[in-house]
PDB file of C-alpha atoms in Angstrom:
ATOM      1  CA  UNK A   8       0.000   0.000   0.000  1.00  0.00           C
ATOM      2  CA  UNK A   9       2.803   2.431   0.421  1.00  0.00           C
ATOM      3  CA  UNK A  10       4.461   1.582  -2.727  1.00  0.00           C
ATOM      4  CA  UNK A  11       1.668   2.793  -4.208  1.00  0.00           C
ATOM      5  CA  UNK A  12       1.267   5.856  -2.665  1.00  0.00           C
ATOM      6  CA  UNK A  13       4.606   6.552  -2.984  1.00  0.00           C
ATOM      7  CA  UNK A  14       4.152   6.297  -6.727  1.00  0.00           C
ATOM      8  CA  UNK A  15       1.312   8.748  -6.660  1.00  0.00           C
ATOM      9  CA  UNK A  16       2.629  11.566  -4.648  1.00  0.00           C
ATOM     10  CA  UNK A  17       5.967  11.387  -6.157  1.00  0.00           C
ATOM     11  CA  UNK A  18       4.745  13.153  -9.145  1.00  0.00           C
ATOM     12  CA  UNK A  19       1.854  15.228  -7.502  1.00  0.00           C
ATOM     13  CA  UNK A  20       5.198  16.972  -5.395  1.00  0.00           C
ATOM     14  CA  UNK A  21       7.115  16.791  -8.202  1.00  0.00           C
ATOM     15  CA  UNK A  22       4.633  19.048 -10.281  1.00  0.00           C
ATOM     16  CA  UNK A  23       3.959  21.364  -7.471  1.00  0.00           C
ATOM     17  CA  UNK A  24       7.764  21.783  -6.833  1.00  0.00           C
ATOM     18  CA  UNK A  25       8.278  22.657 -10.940  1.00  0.00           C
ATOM     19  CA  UNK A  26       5.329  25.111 -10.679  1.00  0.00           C
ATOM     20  CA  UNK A  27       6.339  27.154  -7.987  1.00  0.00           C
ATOM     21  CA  UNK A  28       9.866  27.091  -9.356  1.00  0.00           C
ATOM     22  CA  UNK A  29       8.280  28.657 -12.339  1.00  0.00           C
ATOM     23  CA  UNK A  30       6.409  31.361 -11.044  1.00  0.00           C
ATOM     24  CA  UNK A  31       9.408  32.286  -9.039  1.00  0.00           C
ATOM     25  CA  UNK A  32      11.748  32.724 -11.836  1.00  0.00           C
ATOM     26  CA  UNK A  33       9.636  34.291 -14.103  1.00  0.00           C
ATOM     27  CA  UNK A  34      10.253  37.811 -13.263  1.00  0.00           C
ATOM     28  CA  UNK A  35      10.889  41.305 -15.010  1.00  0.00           C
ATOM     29  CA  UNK A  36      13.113  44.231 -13.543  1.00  0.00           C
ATOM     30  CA  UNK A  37      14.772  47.376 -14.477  1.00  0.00           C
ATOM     31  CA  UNK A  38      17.384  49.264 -13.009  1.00  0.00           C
ATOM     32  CA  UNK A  39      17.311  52.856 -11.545  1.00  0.00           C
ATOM     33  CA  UNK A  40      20.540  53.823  -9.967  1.00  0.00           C
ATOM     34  CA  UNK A  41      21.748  51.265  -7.841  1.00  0.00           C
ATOM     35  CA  UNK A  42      18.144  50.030  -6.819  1.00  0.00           C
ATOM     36  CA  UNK A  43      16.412  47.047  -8.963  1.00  0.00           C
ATOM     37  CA  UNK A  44      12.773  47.001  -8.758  1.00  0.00           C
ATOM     38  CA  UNK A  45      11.148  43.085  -9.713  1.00  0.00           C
ATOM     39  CA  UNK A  46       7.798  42.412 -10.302  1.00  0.00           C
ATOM     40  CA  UNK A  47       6.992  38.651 -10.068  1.00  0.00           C
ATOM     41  CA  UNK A  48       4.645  37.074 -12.560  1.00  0.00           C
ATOM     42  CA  UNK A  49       1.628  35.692 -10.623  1.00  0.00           C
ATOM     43  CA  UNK A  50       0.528  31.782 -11.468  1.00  0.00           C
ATOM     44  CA  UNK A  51      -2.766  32.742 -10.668  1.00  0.00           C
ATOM     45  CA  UNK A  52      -5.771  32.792 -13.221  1.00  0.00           C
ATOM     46  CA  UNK A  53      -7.427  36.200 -14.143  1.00  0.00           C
ATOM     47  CA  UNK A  54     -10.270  36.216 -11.047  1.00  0.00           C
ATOM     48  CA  UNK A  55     -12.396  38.054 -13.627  1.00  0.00           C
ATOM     49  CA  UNK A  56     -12.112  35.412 -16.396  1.00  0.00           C
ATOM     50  CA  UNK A  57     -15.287  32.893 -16.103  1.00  0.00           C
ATOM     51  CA  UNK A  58     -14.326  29.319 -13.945  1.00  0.00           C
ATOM     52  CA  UNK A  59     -14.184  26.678 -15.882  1.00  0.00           C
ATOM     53  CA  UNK A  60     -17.179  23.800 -15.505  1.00  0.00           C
ATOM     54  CA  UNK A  61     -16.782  20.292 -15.310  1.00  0.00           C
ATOM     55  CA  UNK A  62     -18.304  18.811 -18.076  1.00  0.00           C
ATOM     56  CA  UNK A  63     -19.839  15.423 -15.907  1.00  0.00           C
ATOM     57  CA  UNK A  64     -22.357  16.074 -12.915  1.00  0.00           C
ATOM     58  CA  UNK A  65     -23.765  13.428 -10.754  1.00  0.00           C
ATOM     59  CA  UNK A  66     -25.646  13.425  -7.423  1.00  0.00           C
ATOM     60  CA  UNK A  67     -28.542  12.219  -4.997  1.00  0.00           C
ATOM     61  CA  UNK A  68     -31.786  14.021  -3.423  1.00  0.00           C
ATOM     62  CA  UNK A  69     -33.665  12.943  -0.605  1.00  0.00           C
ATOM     63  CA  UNK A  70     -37.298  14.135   0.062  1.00  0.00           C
ATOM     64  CA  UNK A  71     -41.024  13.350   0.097  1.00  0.00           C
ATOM     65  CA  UNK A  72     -44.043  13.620  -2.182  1.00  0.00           C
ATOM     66  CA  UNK A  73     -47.365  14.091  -0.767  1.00  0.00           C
ATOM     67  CA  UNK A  74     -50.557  12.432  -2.557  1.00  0.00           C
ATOM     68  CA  UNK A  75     -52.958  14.871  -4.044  1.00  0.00           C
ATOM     69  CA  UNK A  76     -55.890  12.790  -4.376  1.00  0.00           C
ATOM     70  CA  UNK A  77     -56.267  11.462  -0.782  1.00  0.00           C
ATOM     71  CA  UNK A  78     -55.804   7.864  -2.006  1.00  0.00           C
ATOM     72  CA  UNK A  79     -52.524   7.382   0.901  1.00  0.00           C
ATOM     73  CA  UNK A  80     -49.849   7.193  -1.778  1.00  0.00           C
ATOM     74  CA  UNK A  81     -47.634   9.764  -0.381  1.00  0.00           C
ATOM     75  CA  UNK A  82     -44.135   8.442  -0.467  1.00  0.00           C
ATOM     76  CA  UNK A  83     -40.351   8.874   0.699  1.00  0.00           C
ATOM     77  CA  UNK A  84     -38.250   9.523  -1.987  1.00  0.00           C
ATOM     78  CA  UNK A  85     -34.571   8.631  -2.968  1.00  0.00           C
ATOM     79  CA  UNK A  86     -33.034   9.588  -6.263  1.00  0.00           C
ATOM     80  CA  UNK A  87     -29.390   9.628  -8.008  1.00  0.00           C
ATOM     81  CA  UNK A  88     -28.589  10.918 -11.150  1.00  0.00           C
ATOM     82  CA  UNK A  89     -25.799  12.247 -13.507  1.00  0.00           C
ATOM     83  CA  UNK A  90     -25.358  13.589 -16.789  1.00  0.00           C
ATOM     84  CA  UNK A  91     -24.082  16.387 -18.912  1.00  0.00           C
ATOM     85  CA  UNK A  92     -23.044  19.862 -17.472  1.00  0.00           C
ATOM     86  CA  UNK A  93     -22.720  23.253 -18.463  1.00  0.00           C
ATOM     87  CA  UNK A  94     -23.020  26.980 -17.767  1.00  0.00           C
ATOM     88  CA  UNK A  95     -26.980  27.224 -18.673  1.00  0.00           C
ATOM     89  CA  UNK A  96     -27.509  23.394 -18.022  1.00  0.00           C
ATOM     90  CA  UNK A  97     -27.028  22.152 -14.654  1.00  0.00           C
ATOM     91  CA  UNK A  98     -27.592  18.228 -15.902  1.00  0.00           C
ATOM     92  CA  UNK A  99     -28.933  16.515 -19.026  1.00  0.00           C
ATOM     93  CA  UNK A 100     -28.774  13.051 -18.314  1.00  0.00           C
ATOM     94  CA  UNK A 101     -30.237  10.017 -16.983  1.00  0.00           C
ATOM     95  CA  UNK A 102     -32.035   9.326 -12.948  1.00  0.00           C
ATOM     96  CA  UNK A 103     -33.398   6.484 -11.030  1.00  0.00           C
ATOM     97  CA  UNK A 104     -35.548   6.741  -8.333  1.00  0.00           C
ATOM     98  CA  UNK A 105     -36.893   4.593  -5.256  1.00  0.00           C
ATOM     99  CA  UNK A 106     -40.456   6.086  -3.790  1.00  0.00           C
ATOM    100  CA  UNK A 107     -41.655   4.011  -1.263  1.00  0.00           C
ATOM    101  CA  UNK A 108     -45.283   4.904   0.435  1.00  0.00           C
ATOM    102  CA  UNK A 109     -44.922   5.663   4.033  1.00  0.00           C
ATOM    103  CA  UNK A 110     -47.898   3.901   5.223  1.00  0.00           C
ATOM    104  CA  UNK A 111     -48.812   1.229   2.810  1.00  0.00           C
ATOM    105  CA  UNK A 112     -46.464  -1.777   0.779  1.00  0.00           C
ATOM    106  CA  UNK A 113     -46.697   0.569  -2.681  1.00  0.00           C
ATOM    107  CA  UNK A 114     -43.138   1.365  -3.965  1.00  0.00           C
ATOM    108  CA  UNK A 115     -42.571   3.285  -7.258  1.00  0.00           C
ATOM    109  CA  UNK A 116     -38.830   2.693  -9.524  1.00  0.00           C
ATOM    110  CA  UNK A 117     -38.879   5.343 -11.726  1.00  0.00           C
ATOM    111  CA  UNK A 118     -36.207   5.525 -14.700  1.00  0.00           C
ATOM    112  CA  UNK A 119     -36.202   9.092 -16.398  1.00  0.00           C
ATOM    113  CA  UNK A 120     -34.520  11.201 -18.675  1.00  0.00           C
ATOM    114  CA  UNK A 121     -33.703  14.419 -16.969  1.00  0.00           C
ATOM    115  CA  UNK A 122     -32.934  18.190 -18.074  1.00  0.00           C
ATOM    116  CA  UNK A 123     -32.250  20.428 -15.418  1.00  0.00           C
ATOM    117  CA  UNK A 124     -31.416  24.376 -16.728  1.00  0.00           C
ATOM    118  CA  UNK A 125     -30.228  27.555 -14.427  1.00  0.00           C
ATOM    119  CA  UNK A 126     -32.935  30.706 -15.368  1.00  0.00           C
ATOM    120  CA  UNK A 127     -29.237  32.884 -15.668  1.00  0.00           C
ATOM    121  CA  UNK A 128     -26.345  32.092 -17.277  1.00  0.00           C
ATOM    122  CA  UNK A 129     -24.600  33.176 -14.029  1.00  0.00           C
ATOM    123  CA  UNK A 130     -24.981  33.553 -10.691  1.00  0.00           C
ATOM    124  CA  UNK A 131     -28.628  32.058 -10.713  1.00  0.00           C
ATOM    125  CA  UNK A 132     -30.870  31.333  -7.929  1.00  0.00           C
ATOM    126  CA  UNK A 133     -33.460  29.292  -9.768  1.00  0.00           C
ATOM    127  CA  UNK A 134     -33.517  26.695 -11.973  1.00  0.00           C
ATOM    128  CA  UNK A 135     -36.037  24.425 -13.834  1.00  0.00           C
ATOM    129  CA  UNK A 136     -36.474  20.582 -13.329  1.00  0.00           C
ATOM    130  CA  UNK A 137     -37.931  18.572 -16.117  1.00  0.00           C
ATOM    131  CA  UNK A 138     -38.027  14.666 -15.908  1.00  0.00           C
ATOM    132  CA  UNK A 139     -39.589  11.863 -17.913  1.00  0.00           C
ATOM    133  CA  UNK A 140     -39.447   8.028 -18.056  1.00  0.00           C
ATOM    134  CA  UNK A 141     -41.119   4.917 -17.293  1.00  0.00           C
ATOM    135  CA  UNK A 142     -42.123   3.620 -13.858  1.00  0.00           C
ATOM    136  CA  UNK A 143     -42.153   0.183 -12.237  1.00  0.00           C
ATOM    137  CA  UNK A 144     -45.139   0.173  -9.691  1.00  0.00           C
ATOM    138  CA  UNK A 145     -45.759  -2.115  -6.857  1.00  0.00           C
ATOM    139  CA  UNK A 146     -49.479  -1.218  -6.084  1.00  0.00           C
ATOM    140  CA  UNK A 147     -49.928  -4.854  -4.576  1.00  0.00           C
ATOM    141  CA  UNK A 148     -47.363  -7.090  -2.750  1.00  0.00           C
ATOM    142  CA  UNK A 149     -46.532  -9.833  -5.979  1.00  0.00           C
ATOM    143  CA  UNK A 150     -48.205  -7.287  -8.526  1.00  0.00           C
ATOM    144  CA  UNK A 151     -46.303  -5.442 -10.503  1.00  0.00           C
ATOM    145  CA  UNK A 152     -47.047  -2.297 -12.938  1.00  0.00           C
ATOM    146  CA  UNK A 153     -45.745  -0.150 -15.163  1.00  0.00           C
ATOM    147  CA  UNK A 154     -46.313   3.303 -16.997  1.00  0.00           C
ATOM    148  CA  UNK A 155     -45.433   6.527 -17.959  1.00  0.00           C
ATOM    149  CA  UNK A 156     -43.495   9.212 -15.696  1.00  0.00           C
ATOM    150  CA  UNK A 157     -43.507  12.593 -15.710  1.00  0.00           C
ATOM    151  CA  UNK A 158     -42.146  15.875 -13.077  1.00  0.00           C
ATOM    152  CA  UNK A 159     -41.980  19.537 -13.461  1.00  0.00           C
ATOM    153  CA  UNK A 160     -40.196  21.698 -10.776  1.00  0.00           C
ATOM    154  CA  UNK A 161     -38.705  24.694  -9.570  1.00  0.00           C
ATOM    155  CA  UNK A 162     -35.119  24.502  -8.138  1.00  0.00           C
ATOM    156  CA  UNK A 163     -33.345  26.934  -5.444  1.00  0.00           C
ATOM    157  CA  UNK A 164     -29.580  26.956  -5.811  1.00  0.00           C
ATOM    158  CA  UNK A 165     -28.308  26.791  -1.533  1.00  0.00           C
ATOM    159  CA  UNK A 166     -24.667  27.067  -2.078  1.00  0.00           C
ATOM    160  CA  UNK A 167     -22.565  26.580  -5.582  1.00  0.00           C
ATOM    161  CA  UNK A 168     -18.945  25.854  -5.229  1.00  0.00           C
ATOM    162  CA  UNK A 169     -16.218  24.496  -7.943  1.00  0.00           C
ATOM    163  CA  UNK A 170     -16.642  20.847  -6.422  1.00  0.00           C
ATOM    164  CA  UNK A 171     -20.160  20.442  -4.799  1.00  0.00           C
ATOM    165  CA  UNK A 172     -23.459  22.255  -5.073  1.00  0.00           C
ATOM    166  CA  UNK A 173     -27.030  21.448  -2.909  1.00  0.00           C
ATOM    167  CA  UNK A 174     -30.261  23.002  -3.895  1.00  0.00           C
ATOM    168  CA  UNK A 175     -34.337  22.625  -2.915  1.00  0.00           C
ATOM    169  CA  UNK A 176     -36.774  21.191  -5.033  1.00  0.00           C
ATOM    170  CA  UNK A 177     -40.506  21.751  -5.086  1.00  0.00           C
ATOM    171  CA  UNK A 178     -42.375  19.607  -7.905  1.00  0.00           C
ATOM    172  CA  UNK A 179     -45.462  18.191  -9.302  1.00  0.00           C
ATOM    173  CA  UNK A 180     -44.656  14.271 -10.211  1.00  0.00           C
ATOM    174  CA  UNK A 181     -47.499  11.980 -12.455  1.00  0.00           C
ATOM    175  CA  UNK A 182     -47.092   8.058 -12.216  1.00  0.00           C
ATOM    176  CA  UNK A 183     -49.510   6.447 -14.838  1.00  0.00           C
ATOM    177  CA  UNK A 184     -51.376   3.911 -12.236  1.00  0.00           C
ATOM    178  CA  UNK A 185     -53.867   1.069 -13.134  1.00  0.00           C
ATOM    179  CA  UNK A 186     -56.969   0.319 -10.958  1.00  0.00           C
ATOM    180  CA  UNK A 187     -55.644  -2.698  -9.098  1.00  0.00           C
ATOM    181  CA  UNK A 188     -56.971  -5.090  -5.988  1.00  0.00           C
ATOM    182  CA  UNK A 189     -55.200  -4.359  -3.304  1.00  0.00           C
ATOM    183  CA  UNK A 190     -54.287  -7.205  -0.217  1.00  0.00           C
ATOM    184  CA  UNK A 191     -57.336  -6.621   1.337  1.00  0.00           C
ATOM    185  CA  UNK A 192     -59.389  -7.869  -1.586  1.00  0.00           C
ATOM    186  CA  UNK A 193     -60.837  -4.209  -1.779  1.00  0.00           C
ATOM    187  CA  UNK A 194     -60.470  -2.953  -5.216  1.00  0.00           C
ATOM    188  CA  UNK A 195     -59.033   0.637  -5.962  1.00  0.00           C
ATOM    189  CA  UNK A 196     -59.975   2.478  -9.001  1.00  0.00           C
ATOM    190  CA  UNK A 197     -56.998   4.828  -9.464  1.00  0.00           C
ATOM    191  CA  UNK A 198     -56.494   6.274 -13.114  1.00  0.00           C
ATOM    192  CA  UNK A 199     -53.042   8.313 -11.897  1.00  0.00           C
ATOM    193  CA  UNK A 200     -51.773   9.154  -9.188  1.00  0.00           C
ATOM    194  CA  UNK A 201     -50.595  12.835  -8.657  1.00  0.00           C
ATOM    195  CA  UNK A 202     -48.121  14.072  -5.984  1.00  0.00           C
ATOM    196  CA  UNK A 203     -46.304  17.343  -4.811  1.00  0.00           C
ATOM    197  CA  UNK A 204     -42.420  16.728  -3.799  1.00  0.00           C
ATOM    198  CA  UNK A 205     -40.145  18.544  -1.784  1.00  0.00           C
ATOM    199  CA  UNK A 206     -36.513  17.638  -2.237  1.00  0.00           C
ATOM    200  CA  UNK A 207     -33.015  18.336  -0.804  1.00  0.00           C
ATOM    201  CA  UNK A 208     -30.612  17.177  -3.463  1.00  0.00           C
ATOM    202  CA  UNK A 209     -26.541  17.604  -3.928  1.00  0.00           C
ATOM    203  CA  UNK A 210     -24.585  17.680  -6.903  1.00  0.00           C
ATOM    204  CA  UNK A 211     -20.431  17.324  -7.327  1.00  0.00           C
TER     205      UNK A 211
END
């Protein structure tokens, strides 16, 4: 194990050493009289110039959607995703969720394609949340079903840095749900089921 990171901070000191050895000799001067003035290049980027963005972006939110309809499908959510990143897009890419109802066996696997866009091109405090995909529904324990996915939302950017970012999500989320039996024999007739989400998500 040491070997090995011998062999990978060898060079990372190496590099550091040459840089600094850089900056320090690149220097300009004149003479006036018997004084030299020196002014030493900085190896510092322009602070004005704009930071450069990681082209890859992946994370995980954790919230809650609440049932709209009264039919006790509210549900605990748990999502990762990653994709494409830019200035204007904050992720185009794939997701996969787990939404499991918090008082009955009904669990929800949605697979979506997401897009995910700042409102500025800098500096921006909102962003919109777009996501659509098929679902795998559990509506009955040994009874599975499947439909179309869909969520709109609006995003609040908490804190942005160069490696990790969190924001809030409020959204509306659609699963396309089938009337079904459920284990009490008692049959539900649910064409949809609607939800409002809340979620706390990071990004790196």
């Amino acid at each position: 194990m040491n070997k090995y990171l011998y062999r990978i901070l060898l060079p990372v000191i190496l590099f550091v050493s040459v840089q600094n050895a850089t900056a320090q000799e690149s220097t300009t001067g004149f003479e006036d009289g018997n004084n030299q003035y020196v002014m030493r290049e900085s190896n510092l980027a322009d602070l004005g110039e704009a930071k450069k963005i990681k082209p890859f972006t992946f994370g995980a939110e954790v919230g809650a959607s609440i049932d709209m309809a009264g039919n006790d499908l509210s549900t605990f959510d748990v999502d990762i995703f990653a994709g494409y990143r830019s200035s204007m897009i904050k992720c185009l890419g794939l997701g996969v969720g787990l939404h499991n109802s918090f008082s009955s066996n009904r669990q929800y696997l949605p697979i979506y394609l997401l897009f995910r866009s700042n409102l500025l091109k800098n500096k921006s405090l909102f962003f919109v949340d777009f996501r659509a995909g098929y679902s795998s529904n559990q509506m009955c324990k040994g009874e599975n079903q499947g439909g179309f996915f869909g969520s709109a939302g609006l995003g609040i950017n908490l804190s942005v840095s160069k490696r990790f970012g969190s924001h809030l999500l409020i959204g509306y989320n659609f699963y396309q749900v089938s009337p079904f039996t459920d284990e009490k024999g008692a049959f539900q007739d649910i064409n949809g089921n609607h939800l409002v989400s809340v979620r706390l998500g990071l990004s790196f």
